[in-house]
Structures are given as C-alpha cells and as structure tokens.
Short mmCIF file of C-alpha atoms and ligand atoms in Angstrom, two decimals:
data_model
loop_
_atom_site.label_atom_id
_atom_site.label_comp_id
_atom_site.label_asym_id
_atom_site.label_seq_id
_atom_site.Cartn_x
_atom_site.Cartn_y
_atom_site.Cartn_z
CA MET A 1 101.14 99.91 101.30
CA LYS A 2 102.30 97.94 104.20
CA ILE A 3 102.73 99.64 107.67
CA CYS A 4 105.21 97.56 109.82
CA ILE A 5 105.38 98.44 113.48
CA VAL A 6 109.10 98.11 114.25
CA PHE A 7 108.88 99.81 117.82
CA ASP A 8 106.18 99.79 120.43
CA ASN A 9 105.68 99.49 124.18
CA ARG A 10 104.04 96.07 123.33
CA SER A 11 105.37 93.21 121.31
CA PHE A 12 102.85 91.79 118.77
CA ARG A 13 104.96 88.76 117.74
CA PRO A 14 107.29 86.60 119.52
CA GLY A 15 110.83 87.54 119.15
CA PHE A 16 110.25 91.11 118.68
CA VAL A 17 111.72 93.63 121.06
CA SER A 18 109.33 96.06 122.94
CA GLY A 19 110.28 99.22 124.69
CA TRP A 20 109.08 102.59 125.56
CA GLY A 21 108.42 104.46 122.14
CA PHE A 22 106.99 104.19 118.83
CA SER A 23 108.06 103.67 115.27
CA ALA A 24 106.47 102.36 111.94
CA PHE A 25 107.92 101.65 108.68
CA LEU A 26 105.93 102.50 105.49
CA GLU A 27 106.70 100.31 102.43
CA PRO A 28 106.66 101.47 99.71
CA PRO A 29 107.72 104.30 99.59
CA GLY A 30 110.16 103.41 102.51
CA ILE A 31 109.61 106.31 105.07
CA LEU A 32 110.33 105.46 108.66
CA PHE A 33 107.70 107.30 111.05
CA ASP A 34 109.59 108.19 114.20
CA THR A 35 112.60 105.76 115.62
CA GLY A 36 111.64 104.56 118.94
CA SER A 37 113.93 105.33 121.80
CA GLU A 38 116.91 103.27 121.06
CA THR A 39 118.72 101.97 117.85
CA LYS A 40 119.55 98.47 118.73
CA ALA A 41 115.82 97.27 119.36
CA LEU A 42 114.94 99.09 116.27
CA LEU A 43 117.52 97.46 114.19
CA ASP A 44 116.77 93.94 115.59
CA ASN A 45 113.30 94.44 114.90
CA PHE A 46 114.04 95.59 111.32
CA SER A 47 116.06 92.43 110.92
CA LEU A 48 113.14 90.27 112.26
CA PHE A 49 110.95 91.82 109.58
CA ASN A 50 113.70 91.18 106.93
CA ILE A 51 113.62 94.60 105.84
CA SER A 52 117.01 96.03 104.48
CA LEU A 53 118.18 99.52 105.76
CA GLU A 54 118.55 100.33 102.10
CA LYS A 55 114.78 100.37 101.83
CA ILE A 56 114.72 103.55 104.25
CA HIS A 57 114.71 106.55 102.04
CA SER A 58 113.58 109.09 104.52
CA ILE A 59 112.71 109.44 108.10
CA PHE A 60 109.68 111.36 109.52
CA LEU A 61 109.78 112.70 112.88
CA SER A 62 106.68 113.55 114.85
CA HIS A 63 107.76 115.47 117.79
CA PHE A 64 110.81 116.34 119.81
CA HIS A 65 110.60 113.45 122.47
CA TRP A 66 113.20 110.93 123.15
CA ASP A 67 111.03 107.89 122.69
CA HIS A 68 110.42 109.06 119.20
CA THR A 69 113.95 110.36 118.27
CA GLY A 70 116.04 107.89 120.37
CA GLY A 71 116.60 105.38 117.64
CA LEU A 72 117.77 107.98 115.00
CA LEU A 73 121.18 109.18 115.56
CA GLY A 74 122.61 105.61 115.87
CA MET A 75 121.00 104.73 112.66
CA LEU A 76 121.92 107.54 110.43
CA PRO A 77 125.44 106.47 109.85
CA LEU A 78 123.98 103.12 108.44
CA LEU A 79 121.55 105.03 105.93
CA GLN A 80 122.18 105.75 102.34
CA THR A 81 119.97 108.72 101.90
CA PRO A 82 119.26 109.82 105.51
CA ARG A 83 116.62 112.91 104.83
CA VAL A 84 114.87 113.49 107.98
CA PHE A 85 111.62 115.27 107.80
CA LEU A 86 110.86 117.29 111.04
CA HIS A 87 109.51 120.89 112.19
CA SER A 88 110.69 123.88 114.11
CA GLY A 89 109.74 122.18 117.43
CA PHE A 90 113.03 120.42 117.21
CA SER A 91 116.03 121.89 118.98
CA SER A 92 118.87 123.44 116.50
CA GLY A 93 121.32 121.23 118.51
CA PHE A 94 119.43 118.21 117.41
CA MET A 95 119.53 119.44 113.75
CA VAL A 96 123.36 120.13 114.06
CA GLU A 97 123.73 116.34 115.19
CA ILE A 98 121.76 115.09 112.30
CA LYS A 99 123.88 117.20 110.05
CA ARG A 100 127.10 115.92 111.82
CA LEU A 101 126.00 112.36 111.15
CA ARG A 102 125.56 113.20 107.33
CA GLY A 103 121.84 113.55 107.64
CA GLU A 104 119.75 116.13 105.90
CA PRO A 105 117.02 117.74 108.10
CA VAL A 106 114.14 119.11 106.03
CA ILE A 107 111.82 121.46 108.20
CA ILE A 108 108.17 121.41 107.31
CA ASP A 109 106.29 123.71 109.23
CA ARG A 110 102.81 123.62 107.25
CA PRO A 111 100.80 121.00 105.49
CA GLN A 112 102.81 119.46 102.72
CA GLU A 113 103.41 116.65 100.51
CA ILE A 114 106.65 114.57 101.42
CA ALA A 115 106.15 111.62 98.97
CA PRO A 116 103.35 110.62 96.53
CA ASP A 117 100.23 110.70 98.56
CA ILE A 118 101.91 111.04 101.93
CA PHE A 119 101.74 114.37 103.82
CA SER A 120 102.71 115.95 106.76
CA THR A 121 99.99 118.03 108.80
CA GLY A 122 102.82 120.45 109.89
CA PRO A 123 103.13 121.00 113.68
CA LEU A 124 100.13 121.47 115.67
CA ALA A 125 100.23 123.42 118.84
CA GLY A 126 100.05 121.48 121.99
CA PRO A 127 101.95 120.94 125.08
CA VAL A 128 104.47 119.53 122.67
CA PRO A 129 104.20 120.49 119.12
CA GLU A 130 103.58 117.43 117.05
CA ALA A 131 102.98 116.65 113.30
CA GLY A 132 100.80 113.85 112.19
CA LEU A 133 101.53 112.03 109.00
CA ILE A 134 98.52 111.37 106.53
CA ILE A 135 98.53 108.67 103.67
CA LYS A 136 96.08 108.83 101.07
CA ILE A 137 94.98 105.46 100.02
CA LYS A 138 92.04 104.63 97.56
CA ARG A 139 90.61 108.25 98.27
CA GLN A 140 90.63 107.65 101.93
CA LEU A 141 93.01 109.05 104.49
CA ALA A 142 95.12 107.34 107.34
CA LEU A 143 96.60 109.40 110.08
CA LEU A 144 99.79 108.36 112.17
CA THR A 145 100.27 109.95 115.24
CA GLY A 146 103.44 109.73 117.60
CA CYS A 147 101.87 110.55 121.17
CA ALA A 148 99.04 112.87 119.71
CA HIS A 149 99.91 115.65 122.23
CA PRO A 150 97.98 118.21 120.73
CA GLY A 151 94.99 115.76 121.10
CA ILE A 152 93.90 112.89 118.98
CA LEU A 153 90.63 114.52 118.44
CA GLU A 154 92.14 117.93 117.36
CA MET A 155 94.67 115.99 115.02
CA VAL A 156 91.59 114.35 113.44
CA LYS A 157 89.75 117.68 113.03
CA GLU A 158 92.81 119.25 111.63
CA THR A 159 93.22 116.41 109.01
CA LYS A 160 89.60 117.18 108.13
CA ARG A 161 90.18 120.90 107.82
CA ILE A 162 93.35 120.48 105.62
CA PHE A 163 92.21 117.71 103.38
CA GLY A 164 88.24 117.96 103.39
CA GLN A 165 87.81 114.55 105.05
CA SER A 166 88.30 112.73 108.21
CA PRO A 167 90.85 109.83 108.40
CA PHE A 168 89.20 106.46 108.32
CA LEU A 169 92.10 105.13 110.17
CA VAL A 170 93.93 106.37 113.07
CA LEU A 171 97.18 104.76 114.32
CA GLY A 172 99.66 105.64 117.04
CA GLY A 173 100.00 106.77 120.44
CA PHE A 174 97.28 108.82 121.73
CA HIS A 175 98.62 109.72 124.96
CA LEU A 176 95.67 108.87 127.45
CA LEU A 177 97.77 107.35 130.23
CA ARG A 178 95.98 109.68 132.93
CA THR A 179 92.55 109.41 131.17
CA SER A 180 89.66 107.62 132.78
CA HIS A 181 87.81 104.98 131.06
CA LYS A 182 84.76 106.96 131.02
CA LYS A 183 86.41 109.98 129.35
CA ALA A 184 88.30 107.65 127.01
CA LEU A 185 84.79 106.19 125.88
CA SER A 186 83.48 109.60 125.14
CA LEU A 187 86.65 110.47 123.17
CA ALA A 188 86.38 107.15 121.25
CA CYS A 189 82.71 108.08 120.52
CA ALA A 190 83.85 111.54 119.40
CA LEU A 191 86.23 110.11 116.96
CA ARG A 192 83.58 107.77 115.50
CA GLU A 193 81.15 110.77 114.93
CA GLU A 194 84.07 112.59 113.02
CA GLY A 195 84.07 109.55 110.70
CA VAL A 196 86.98 107.45 112.22
CA GLN A 197 86.20 103.69 111.37
CA LEU A 198 89.34 101.97 112.37
CA ALA A 199 91.30 102.84 115.64
CA ALA A 200 94.72 101.36 116.12
CA PRO A 201 95.82 102.93 119.45
CA SER A 202 99.46 101.87 120.97
CA HIS A 203 102.53 103.22 122.62
CA CYS A 204 101.33 105.78 125.23
CA THR A 205 97.52 105.24 124.96
CA GLY A 206 97.16 103.48 128.28
CA GLU A 207 95.33 100.32 129.40
CA LYS A 208 92.07 102.04 130.45
CA ALA A 209 91.79 103.90 127.13
CA LEU A 210 92.79 100.88 124.91
CA GLN A 211 89.94 98.96 126.62
CA ALA A 212 87.52 101.95 125.85
CA PHE A 213 88.52 102.20 122.27
CA ALA A 214 88.09 98.40 122.01
CA ASP A 215 84.61 98.73 123.53
CA ILE A 216 83.56 101.31 121.04
CA PHE A 217 85.22 100.36 117.79
CA GLN A 218 84.58 96.61 118.13
CA ASP A 219 85.67 95.28 114.86
CA GLY A 220 87.20 98.44 113.91
CA PHE A 221 89.80 98.28 116.84
CA LEU A 222 93.11 97.06 115.64
CA GLU A 223 95.59 95.74 118.19
CA ILE A 224 99.01 97.14 117.56
CA GLY A 225 102.46 95.98 118.77
CA ALA A 226 106.17 95.49 117.35
CA GLY A 227 105.93 92.93 114.75
CA LYS A 228 102.35 93.75 113.53
CA VAL A 229 101.93 94.45 109.79
CA LEU A 230 98.99 96.45 108.33
CA LYS A 231 98.05 96.27 104.74
CA LEU A 232 96.48 99.51 103.98
CA GLU A 233 94.68 98.18 100.82
CA GLU A 234 92.80 95.42 102.66
CA LEU A 235 91.56 98.04 105.24
CA SER A 236 90.26 100.76 103.16
FE1 FE2 B 301 105.80 108.96 123.27
FE1 FE2 B 302 105.61 112.16 123.23
#
C-alpha cells in the first residue's frame, strides 16, 4: 500500500501546492484521509500524482476542522461513489451538505473496520473529538492522525488498547505548535517507549517539535510534505 501526501503545510516535491491543512491518499484501497483546506490545490496535487479521481472509493474525515474538511464539498460532485466516513463530532448541517452533493455520510463512533485491514479508532475525546485511521500491514499497525487534538501519545495508547499493540508508524499532524523543544523531546521519547519506531510528523506539528522528533527518532524520522509517497510494505 502506498500513502501519497496530497495536501500539507509543506511541499515535498517541486510543483506540489502547499497550504494549511492535511490530506493523504491510501492506494489501494482508494481511501482519502482528510481533504486539506481547499479543493483546487487538492485536485492539482492529485493530477501531479497522476491519480485519477475514479480511484477514490471513500473519504475518511478525522475531525471537524476546516483545514481537514475544506476540500471535500467541492470534490464530492466529481466522485463516483462518494462515501464519507466521519463521526458524531461533525455538525448535522455538514452532513446535510454532504447528502445534498450526493455524498453518503457514514457515522462511526467506535473502533470499526472500514475496508480490509483499515480501521477507524472511533473518536477520542479532546478539545476537538478526533478519530485516527489504523492500517494493518504485515502484522504491524500504522496510525494516521489529522491534528492529534486528543494528544498523539493518547492516540497511540488508545491504538494499543484497541488492537493489543502499538503502531510502528505514526503519521500526520501532531498539533504541537505551542510546545517547547524540551517538552516535545520528552513526548518523542514517550512515543518510542510505547513502541513507535517511525515518526512522520507534519501539518500542525510545528518547527520546534519537528526538530525534537528528528533528534529522538534519528533514522526513524520521516520527512513529510505534499508530493511525498510512502510505501508501507518497505517500511514495516
Ligand atoms: Fe489541522
Ligand atoms: Fe485540527
């Protein structure tokens, strides 16, 4: 399985548009994780990847923030089977909009498989309720986060509680913009102690925390940005 970063605060490859937000495409099975903050940049990056929109079978939304949902409504009319996995943390008005654009909202409020070997953790409580996406790969787990508002450590621990093992890879926004380098160092150490081997922080992680994760994870630190492709089989 490939994870293509289609929207991020940083651009990893020339030509790819960056912007505030996050989105990643999982292929196979064709699941879009979050949708960045706006449709045009998302679609431009999709075409740079040479990925046809027909390949998007469903969309998973982590939490109800504009920088993760902003690309959705403009994209829905272009999709063949616009099923949208979300949870009760989204407004009823947003769900009405999805239906108006012929999308099919599917509410998932507890851990559940949404495609073979791909699961939602269900929403974790936090300043903003947020669900993580879990990918099972060669008996290991990868955890994708939107902003990790409930806390990246808490999301890793919840993964362990649900599945009986910690993720070997965590990827996405860690929301540590106001966290000092020192605090981020101890958080990175705590994640390693939980069994996380690869850290791919992006989006709202913040410069100081990015440096702290690079310091602690060393070769296990993966630089992320729009245009990046991760082949999970090669990492696990
Ligand atoms: Fe965000
Ligand atoms: Fe957020």
